[in-house]
XYZ file of C-alpha atoms in Angstrom:
626
model
C 103.843 278.577 -26.548
C 106.049 280.555 -28.920
C 106.769 283.153 -26.237
C 107.729 280.388 -23.779
C 110.210 278.919 -26.262
C 111.604 282.383 -26.917
C 112.077 282.999 -23.191
C 113.845 279.675 -22.766
C 116.171 280.545 -25.651
C 117.040 283.801 -24.010
C 117.651 282.124 -20.668
C 120.008 279.693 -22.366
C 121.976 282.687 -23.614
C 122.342 283.883 -20.048
C 124.793 281.129 -19.145
C 127.293 279.104 -21.074
C 126.277 276.062 -19.075
C 124.563 274.202 -21.891
C 127.408 274.473 -24.419
C 128.912 271.182 -23.302
C 128.768 268.873 -20.328
C 129.696 270.772 -17.189
C 132.815 268.743 -16.546
C 133.986 269.305 -20.101
C 134.701 272.999 -19.592
C 138.366 273.972 -19.569
C 139.425 275.810 -16.462
C 139.871 279.540 -17.094
C 143.418 280.844 -17.177
C 144.215 282.169 -13.727
C 146.672 284.656 -12.322
C 149.427 282.705 -10.571
C 151.096 284.699 -7.781
C 154.799 284.238 -7.100
C 156.010 282.214 -4.124
C 156.815 285.294 -1.967
C 153.388 286.750 -2.740
C 151.729 283.499 -1.770
C 153.557 283.414 1.544
C 152.686 287.047 2.176
C 148.974 286.771 1.453
C 148.123 283.218 2.388
C 145.534 283.819 5.045
C 141.947 283.004 5.542
C 138.975 285.333 5.372
C 139.199 286.468 8.972
C 142.946 287.171 8.700
C 142.306 289.399 5.704
C 139.696 291.296 7.682
C 142.153 291.649 10.562
C 144.780 293.046 8.179
C 142.363 295.682 6.931
C 141.463 296.733 10.458
C 145.154 297.425 11.249
C 145.607 300.099 8.549
C 147.268 303.288 9.746
C 146.104 306.843 9.078
C 149.470 308.592 9.303
C 150.363 308.306 5.607
C 147.099 309.653 4.237
C 147.868 313.359 3.942
C 150.739 313.430 1.464
C 148.685 313.047 -1.733
C 145.371 314.412 -0.539
C 145.218 317.565 -2.632
C 146.945 316.048 -5.645
C 145.024 314.496 -8.544
C 144.357 310.799 -8.149
C 146.988 308.809 -10.082
C 145.239 307.164 -13.052
C 147.153 303.937 -12.462
C 145.620 303.564 -9.000
C 142.056 303.325 -10.249
C 143.180 301.240 -13.219
C 144.673 298.752 -10.775
C 141.396 298.616 -8.883
C 139.488 298.096 -12.135
C 141.894 295.272 -12.929
C 141.179 293.846 -9.482
C 137.433 293.884 -10.101
C 138.006 292.147 -13.433
C 139.939 289.446 -11.596
C 137.101 289.211 -9.078
C 134.516 288.771 -11.841
C 136.752 286.199 -13.524
C 136.640 284.201 -10.270
C 140.259 284.940 -9.336
C 139.418 286.093 -5.844
C 142.834 285.640 -4.246
C 144.600 287.516 -7.051
C 142.067 290.337 -6.723
C 142.618 290.530 -2.970
C 146.373 290.774 -3.420
C 146.004 293.577 -5.942
C 143.563 295.501 -3.763
C 145.789 295.242 -0.700
C 148.801 296.882 -2.365
C 147.560 300.420 -1.614
C 144.818 299.800 0.918
C 146.831 301.415 3.720
C 146.929 304.728 1.808
C 143.874 304.869 -0.406
C 140.346 304.231 0.918
C 139.105 302.997 -2.446
C 141.635 300.172 -2.299
C 140.632 299.428 1.282
C 136.980 299.467 0.295
C 137.749 297.165 -2.619
C 139.304 294.704 -0.176
C 136.099 294.941 1.825
C 134.047 294.204 -1.289
C 136.131 291.097 -1.872
C 135.564 290.122 1.761
C 131.810 290.497 1.370
C 131.906 288.568 -1.901
C 133.325 285.508 -0.173
C 131.695 286.050 3.208
C 129.820 283.185 4.688
C 126.556 283.731 6.525
C 128.023 283.346 10.006
C 127.609 286.139 12.524
C 131.364 286.252 13.103
C 132.093 286.918 9.438
C 129.384 289.569 9.240
C 130.912 291.305 12.261
C 134.315 291.153 10.587
C 132.931 292.748 7.419
C 131.238 295.516 9.422
C 134.480 296.197 11.304
C 136.373 296.394 8.012
C 133.836 298.842 6.596
C 134.048 300.983 9.730
C 137.836 301.060 9.420
C 137.589 302.118 5.788
C 135.116 304.798 6.870
C 137.698 306.062 9.378
C 140.380 306.188 6.677
C 138.177 308.292 4.400
C 137.057 310.503 7.284
C 140.671 311.097 8.286
C 141.449 312.296 4.778
C 138.587 314.796 5.027
C 139.797 316.032 8.440
C 143.372 316.370 7.168
C 142.123 318.408 4.231
C 140.492 320.862 6.632
C 143.778 321.172 8.529
C 145.700 321.672 5.293
C 143.375 324.443 4.147
C 143.990 326.344 7.412
C 147.742 326.135 6.919
C 147.548 327.442 3.368
C 145.960 330.643 4.676
C 149.439 331.593 5.912
C 151.102 330.893 2.582
C 149.445 333.215 0.034
C 151.821 332.267 -2.744
C 151.144 328.559 -2.302
C 147.429 329.199 -2.080
C 147.461 331.150 -5.314
C 149.363 328.392 -7.049
C 147.034 325.660 -5.850
C 143.799 327.660 -6.200
C 141.059 325.918 -8.143
C 138.270 327.655 -10.072
C 135.947 329.276 -7.526
C 137.770 327.402 -4.731
C 136.015 324.085 -5.252
C 136.944 321.258 -2.864
C 139.931 319.204 -3.939
C 139.322 316.013 -5.862
C 140.816 314.047 -2.975
C 138.265 315.546 -0.592
C 135.342 314.769 -2.897
C 136.700 311.284 -3.425
C 136.956 310.733 0.332
C 133.360 311.901 0.844
C 132.151 309.389 -1.750
C 134.093 306.563 -0.141
C 132.858 307.515 3.316
C 129.293 307.430 1.989
C 129.870 304.102 0.273
C 130.955 302.526 3.549
C 127.671 303.660 5.118
C 125.793 302.256 2.128
C 127.473 298.853 2.393
C 126.847 298.747 6.153
C 123.185 299.564 5.488
C 122.900 296.709 2.990
C 124.379 294.227 5.480
C 121.888 295.440 8.085
C 119.040 295.152 5.587
C 119.883 291.472 5.066
C 119.273 290.799 8.779
C 115.496 291.125 8.169
C 114.758 292.499 11.632
C 113.168 295.713 12.874
C 116.423 296.860 14.501
C 118.324 295.992 11.337
C 115.905 297.982 9.193
C 116.087 301.049 11.457
C 119.914 300.937 11.465
C 119.800 300.466 7.702
C 117.673 303.595 7.316
C 119.978 305.662 9.516
C 123.086 304.553 7.618
C 121.374 305.334 4.332
C 120.765 308.819 5.698
C 124.464 309.175 6.577
C 125.438 307.948 3.133
C 123.039 310.270 1.364
C 124.371 313.270 3.289
C 127.899 312.766 1.917
C 126.702 311.866 -1.564
C 124.540 315.008 -1.652
C 127.522 317.190 -0.713
C 129.560 315.867 -3.637
C 126.601 316.032 -6.020
C 125.952 319.689 -5.153
C 129.621 320.541 -5.689
C 129.544 318.717 -9.011
C 126.543 320.771 -10.161
C 128.257 324.016 -9.089
C 131.317 323.164 -11.155
C 129.507 322.858 -14.458
C 132.087 322.081 -17.143
C 134.902 322.760 -14.651
C 134.309 319.290 -13.201
C 136.275 317.818 -16.115
C 139.437 319.416 -14.751
C 138.722 318.731 -11.080
C 136.807 315.479 -10.546
C 138.047 312.093 -11.688
C 135.579 309.838 -13.490
C 135.551 307.235 -10.715
C 134.452 309.786 -8.129
C 131.658 310.860 -10.457
C 130.583 307.268 -11.104
C 130.705 306.690 -7.343
C 128.168 309.459 -6.763
C 125.837 307.992 -9.385
C 126.200 304.527 -7.891
C 125.630 305.789 -4.362
C 122.630 308.036 -4.884
C 121.040 305.458 -7.192
C 121.572 302.662 -4.669
C 120.237 304.700 -1.750
C 117.029 305.511 -3.621
C 116.612 301.892 -4.719
C 117.252 300.334 -1.303
C 115.130 302.928 0.450
C 112.214 302.291 -1.901
C 112.245 298.612 -0.884
C 112.074 299.218 2.862
C 108.828 298.334 4.671
C 106.267 301.115 5.001
C 106.698 301.257 8.795
C 110.404 301.983 8.413
C 109.754 304.580 5.726
C 107.417 306.388 8.117
C 109.991 306.195 10.904
C 112.712 307.857 8.811
C 110.493 310.231 6.828
C 111.118 312.847 9.528
C 114.667 313.085 8.157
C 113.413 314.207 4.767
C 113.573 310.886 2.928
C 111.568 310.580 -0.235
C 112.783 307.620 -2.303
C 112.578 307.840 -6.080
C 112.933 304.333 -7.488
C 113.026 305.449 -11.124
C 115.835 307.909 -10.373
C 117.684 305.044 -8.712
C 117.351 302.886 -11.827
C 118.487 305.741 -14.086
C 121.597 306.595 -12.050
C 122.645 302.960 -11.646
C 122.244 302.327 -15.371
C 124.355 305.414 -16.119
C 127.008 304.163 -13.712
C 126.995 300.699 -15.299
C 127.445 302.191 -18.771
C 130.425 304.329 -17.688
C 132.586 301.178 -17.514
C 134.494 302.444 -14.489
C 135.359 300.992 -11.074
C 131.795 300.963 -9.795
C 130.164 299.743 -12.986
C 130.166 296.063 -11.909
C 128.777 297.107 -8.521
C 125.970 299.042 -10.218
C 125.123 296.012 -12.355
C 125.069 293.754 -9.291
C 122.843 296.206 -7.415
C 120.359 296.280 -10.302
C 120.341 292.485 -10.640
C 119.953 292.015 -6.890
C 116.959 294.358 -6.866
C 115.257 292.750 -9.865
C 115.755 289.192 -8.618
C 114.745 290.024 -5.041
C 111.638 291.954 -6.088
C 110.456 289.054 -8.250
C 111.200 286.545 -5.472
C 109.222 288.506 -2.892
C 106.140 288.887 -5.095
C 106.414 286.704 -8.224
C 102.709 286.997 -9.019
C 103.049 290.795 -9.261
C 106.648 291.606 -10.193
C 107.639 288.903 -12.706
C 106.111 290.649 -15.704
C 107.491 293.989 -14.508
C 111.187 293.123 -14.197
C 111.931 289.789 -15.880
C 112.858 291.119 -19.330
C 114.875 294.037 -17.936
C 116.731 291.689 -15.592
C 117.581 289.327 -18.448
C 118.862 292.178 -20.621
C 121.014 293.493 -17.767
C 122.511 290.061 -17.117
C 123.155 289.342 -20.788
C 125.024 292.632 -21.112
C 127.141 291.861 -18.035
C 127.968 288.351 -19.230
C 129.384 289.610 -22.510
C 132.562 290.528 -20.630
C 132.421 287.927 -17.844
C 130.464 284.895 -19.106
C 131.716 282.536 -16.382
C 131.564 284.866 -13.378
C 130.139 282.990 -10.393
C 128.295 286.171 -9.399
C 126.462 286.330 -12.714
C 125.964 282.563 -12.810
C 124.246 282.814 -9.433
C 121.888 285.476 -10.754
C 121.360 283.374 -13.892
C 120.269 280.446 -11.733
C 117.798 282.592 -9.825
C 116.391 284.082 -13.018
C 116.068 280.707 -14.724
C 113.959 279.535 -11.765
C 111.790 282.626 -12.080
C 111.286 281.729 -15.739
C 110.221 278.207 -14.655
C 113.286 276.500 -16.157
C 114.342 274.493 -13.100
C 116.858 272.215 -14.908
C 118.746 275.225 -16.270
C 118.597 276.905 -12.870
C 120.167 273.910 -11.129
C 122.778 273.568 -13.860
C 123.779 277.227 -13.495
C 124.297 276.775 -9.752
C 126.298 273.589 -10.319
C 128.534 275.322 -12.847
C 129.096 278.222 -10.441
C 130.338 275.786 -7.783
C 132.662 274.151 -10.302
C 134.346 277.317 -11.558
C 134.930 278.508 -7.980
C 136.832 275.369 -6.975
C 140.282 275.871 -5.427
C 139.556 279.573 -4.997
C 139.140 281.769 -1.958
C 135.382 282.000 -2.542
C 134.829 278.252 -2.973
C 133.125 277.631 0.386
C 130.800 280.642 0.236
C 129.801 280.005 -3.388
C 129.277 276.289 -2.816
C 127.069 276.860 0.225
C 124.979 279.576 -1.415
C 124.471 277.471 -4.545
C 123.707 274.313 -2.530
C 120.948 276.216 -0.754
C 119.430 277.353 -4.059
C 119.688 273.826 -5.470
C 117.867 272.548 -2.374
C 115.112 275.058 -3.144
C 114.881 273.709 -6.681
C 114.625 270.151 -5.365
C 111.741 271.197 -3.114
C 109.958 272.908 -5.999
C 110.287 269.775 -8.149
C 109.342 267.361 -5.354
C 112.768 265.699 -5.108
C 112.528 265.380 -1.353
C 115.487 263.027 -0.834
C 117.888 265.243 -2.788
C 116.614 268.275 -0.901
C 117.132 266.474 2.426
C 120.712 265.597 1.437
C 121.447 269.207 0.503
C 120.072 270.517 3.796
C 122.084 267.918 5.726
C 125.250 269.249 4.066
C 124.270 272.861 4.815
C 123.628 271.992 8.472
C 127.163 270.634 8.748
C 128.483 273.821 7.135
C 126.495 275.992 9.596
C 125.116 277.859 6.591
C 122.683 280.727 7.256
C 120.710 279.016 10.053
C 121.807 275.538 11.073
C 118.532 275.146 12.980
C 116.493 275.907 9.872
C 118.549 273.643 7.589
C 118.111 270.783 10.075
C 114.385 271.569 10.296
C 114.097 271.576 6.502
C 115.885 268.222 6.356
C 113.360 266.765 8.801
C 110.489 268.350 6.866
C 111.729 266.652 3.687
C 111.657 263.264 5.441
C 108.137 264.084 6.591
C 107.172 264.643 2.943
C 108.642 261.224 2.113
C 106.484 259.606 4.802
C 109.441 258.813 7.080
C 107.977 260.352 10.232
C 110.384 258.530 12.550
C 113.434 260.118 10.907
C 111.663 263.487 10.796
C 110.960 263.339 14.546
C 114.590 262.453 15.316
C 115.780 265.470 13.344
C 113.196 267.839 14.831
C 114.177 266.772 18.353
C 117.781 267.926 17.769
C 116.881 271.461 16.646
C 116.869 273.191 20.084
C 120.549 272.275 20.417
C 121.457 273.888 17.075
C 120.003 277.356 17.610
C 122.509 279.973 18.690
C 122.185 282.391 21.588
C 121.255 285.260 19.276
C 118.140 284.045 17.492
C 117.296 285.255 14.013
C 113.704 285.445 12.788
C 114.027 282.068 11.071
C 115.518 280.487 14.233
C 112.635 281.805 16.335
C 110.102 280.436 13.864
C 111.701 276.989 13.707
C 111.992 276.661 17.494
C 108.367 277.659 17.943
C 107.185 275.098 15.381
C 109.184 272.305 17.002
C 107.742 273.265 20.395
C 104.254 272.900 18.917
C 105.135 269.438 17.589
C 106.488 268.414 20.996
C 103.324 269.455 22.853
C 101.567 266.360 21.533
C 104.677 264.210 21.674
C 104.797 264.437 17.861
C 101.526 262.467 17.761
C 99.815 265.300 15.865
C 102.561 265.817 13.308
C 100.139 264.759 10.575
C 98.121 267.922 11.351
C 101.038 269.956 10.009
C 102.940 270.192 6.751
C 106.237 271.851 7.735
C 107.868 271.930 4.310
C 104.807 273.125 2.407
C 104.315 275.790 5.080
C 107.827 277.126 4.502
C 107.298 277.053 0.737
C 104.081 279.026 1.209
C 105.827 281.702 3.278
C 108.693 281.903 0.752
C 106.207 282.177 -2.143
C 107.574 279.124 -3.982
C 104.325 277.547 -5.206
C 104.384 279.839 -8.251
C 107.305 277.787 -9.603
C 105.791 274.314 -9.015
C 104.209 272.277 -11.790
C 100.391 271.954 -11.752
C 100.706 268.189 -11.282
C 102.878 268.516 -8.168
C 100.662 271.299 -6.847
C 97.608 269.044 -7.075
C 99.445 266.229 -5.257
C 100.498 268.673 -2.540
C 96.967 270.067 -2.345
C 95.635 266.555 -1.746
C 98.119 266.219 1.103
C 96.752 269.401 2.694
C 93.179 268.175 2.267
C 94.120 264.929 4.011
C 95.601 266.867 6.938
C 92.450 269.016 7.198
C 90.324 265.861 7.200
C 92.495 264.442 10.014
C 91.861 267.544 12.129
C 88.131 267.315 11.485
C 88.149 263.654 12.464
C 90.041 264.391 15.690
C 87.617 267.186 16.581
C 84.660 264.895 15.969
C 86.132 262.165 18.171
C 86.769 264.624 21.000
C 83.249 266.050 20.708
C 81.786 262.556 20.939
C 83.737 262.002 24.159
C 82.303 265.221 25.576
C 78.770 264.006 24.797
C 79.304 261.079 27.185
C 80.342 263.066 30.273
C 79.426 266.388 31.867
C 82.335 268.720 32.601
C 85.049 266.289 31.446
C 88.680 266.880 32.333
C 89.722 266.862 28.677
C 90.186 270.366 27.217
C 87.969 271.714 24.457
C 89.328 270.779 21.019
C 91.703 273.530 19.905
C 93.175 273.113 16.444
C 92.818 276.729 15.312
C 96.538 277.208 14.649
C 96.904 273.945 12.751
C 93.822 274.565 10.606
C 94.788 278.195 9.908
C 98.235 277.127 8.637
C 96.754 274.483 6.362
C 94.107 276.845 4.978
C 96.666 279.531 4.118
C 98.830 276.907 2.381
C 95.776 275.656 0.509
C 94.822 279.196 -0.568
C 98.340 279.861 -1.835
C 98.259 276.651 -3.878
C 94.848 277.471 -5.349
C 96.111 280.911 -6.372
C 99.126 279.286 -8.037
C 96.769 276.930 -9.897
C 94.712 279.876 -11.152
C 91.694 278.987 -9.001
C 91.464 282.331 -7.212
C 87.690 282.150 -6.863
C 87.960 278.998 -4.712
C 89.844 280.527 -1.773
C 87.160 282.851 -0.343
C 85.714 280.462 2.249
C 89.136 279.388 3.533
C 90.436 282.956 3.813
C 87.301 284.056 5.638
C 87.672 281.203 8.147
C 91.187 282.406 9.046
C 90.062 286.031 9.377
C 86.918 285.134 11.341
C 88.877 283.040 13.859
C 91.923 285.318 14.238
C 91.184 285.843 17.942
C 91.599 282.096 18.525
C 94.890 281.795 16.626
C 97.431 282.148 19.417
C 100.733 280.859 18.023
C 100.754 280.955 14.221
C 99.614 284.572 14.107
C 101.438 285.005 10.788
C 98.558 283.168 9.126
C 96.164 286.143 9.326
C 98.259 288.732 7.413
C 99.497 286.069 4.988
C 95.873 285.037 4.386
C 95.137 288.679 3.546
C 98.078 288.633 1.132
C 96.588 285.633 -0.655
C 93.192 287.385 -0.655
C 94.827 290.325 -2.423
C 96.408 288.030 -5.011
C 92.980 286.512 -5.637
C 91.360 289.957 -6.039
C 94.177 291.123 -8.296
C 93.767 288.138 -10.616
C 90.037 288.911 -10.840
C 90.812 292.596 -11.534
C 89.253 293.793 -8.257
C 91.890 296.457 -7.628
C 90.060 298.414 -4.954
C 89.396 295.291 -2.882
C 92.964 294.176 -3.495
C 94.325 297.412 -2.039
C 91.923 297.168 0.906
C 92.990 293.681 2.021
C 96.702 294.415 1.543
C 96.415 297.546 3.666
C 94.624 295.423 6.281
C 97.616 293.051 6.228
C 99.954 295.977 6.965
C 98.041 296.659 10.183
C 99.178 293.321 11.632
C 102.495 293.198 13.444
C 104.734 291.163 15.744
C 104.297 287.918 13.820
C 106.749 285.569 12.113
C 108.358 287.030 8.987
C 106.600 290.354 9.512
C 109.291 292.291 7.672
C 109.469 289.850 4.756
C 105.730 290.317 4.243
C 106.049 294.087 4.716
C 108.535 294.321 1.828
C 106.257 292.155 -0.296
C 103.261 294.374 0.461
C 105.279 297.525 -0.197
C 106.252 296.250 -3.657
C 102.706 295.167 -4.473
C 100.996 298.354 -3.282
C 103.512 300.520 -5.122
C 102.824 298.555 -8.283
C 99.077 299.056 -7.813
C 99.603 302.819 -7.644
C 101.607 302.778 -10.880
C 99.049 300.829 -12.895
């Protein structure tokens, strides 16, 4: 009990939300641009991306071999401070001043784009185009340097004057290599977020491209020894630490199948090296220090979310310490408030989590990032409402997100209908489910495919068998949210699953009785394998969350024994094996735990395959370390 109180105290330190009522906070002092500046830079997100993609390469050569002006990086650091103080428009204006000449400025503009980017495919394409343009700018600098070095061969006096110790590459060249690599890294991260096999493969290939450039600079740095103090600027050095650390960290999180696919290129991720380099970068207090902190927080929070039963004890304290350190300088940053909300949920403080998200939406009002922050926080608040059983509030949040076309409009509409189903309003749920096929785009994401398939299953019986399903609890099971529910709500939800299982059994019995009355009847053989498998996996997940691991064996075995009959919800078999591993792990049966998780990895081409693959990768790696 004492440890719980201590944890809650520490979480309260994470945000300044509880100091007063949310509306009582004074608005932070903001940078106010002049009227000409406003007219010059008043444009929406897509216009900013278009501006970046128009940058010219002609003016890049003049300062290439000269030392980087200190004021340039200081301006970019000032821009990042504005960004972390929620002054997104002011930061964008500052970044754009030199973005046509310096790739770091252009990349900083891209970072601000990504920070306020919505989840739409169009905005993601715009961000990728901007990153590719920045890549071209950096690559042009490198090519121009090669041309310049050829010319200097004909001017011995100039060469002697400009010669560096042991003819190391110029700082501008090293800087351009780092920026080129960072573009590849950011592209890889965007592809990773797509959660698809193609996205993961592209992610791996871009990580390889990034690592190639980072390795070149790192090798030159090691050759220089103490000479690097006179040649390399501190931001280039911090960029190498950030890049190599991030590549190792991201690569270590990729599914095992992807790791095998790219291992032929010599990849061998070292997660601990990634942590060490990112922490060093964060402590340098340079341009990439905030990015290193965000990368660490994103990894900690994501790892815990994927496998809370395994990773919470591993990363929770470290994540809190990292966030507390970051918030000393930027206590009201919406970025850090977002992470605070996620971490408060992971520490089972749902009221604080919701309050952190609400405060983040408030401090972003009237700013460039308002829409993106509001939508992201609304989604997390909807999650909290589901976890606490506030179905009506969750339905309202998902209705808003559907209107905003956030992430997947089809899923948000589906979740809204599922919330009404939990409230017992089946008529409203059916109306919402029936509209989903019209909301899915032409290019279906994994979540869109899943939602459309579930609605098709509901429609096969004319929604008459909807009580054989539990759409919202099924999603919560897949997203591993039962860990955060209260025991009381878990028991209520478990009773709902038991009722659905009893309904299936009753329907099967009625159909069997009909078959006893007639030989070779026209009615098909009862087939509720998919429905029962879904309910049994949900039930097993709930029992694990309640600490009743020994009670799931029969249910898990039923799913495994009947896997050949499960034709649509094939995800249930590997997810059942995941729950079996959690059960074995809680009973300290490590060998059996490893066995069932490795069995789960053998399953493929099912819903959320890659989400489960990351989860299994984290869990199996943790088993090896214990």
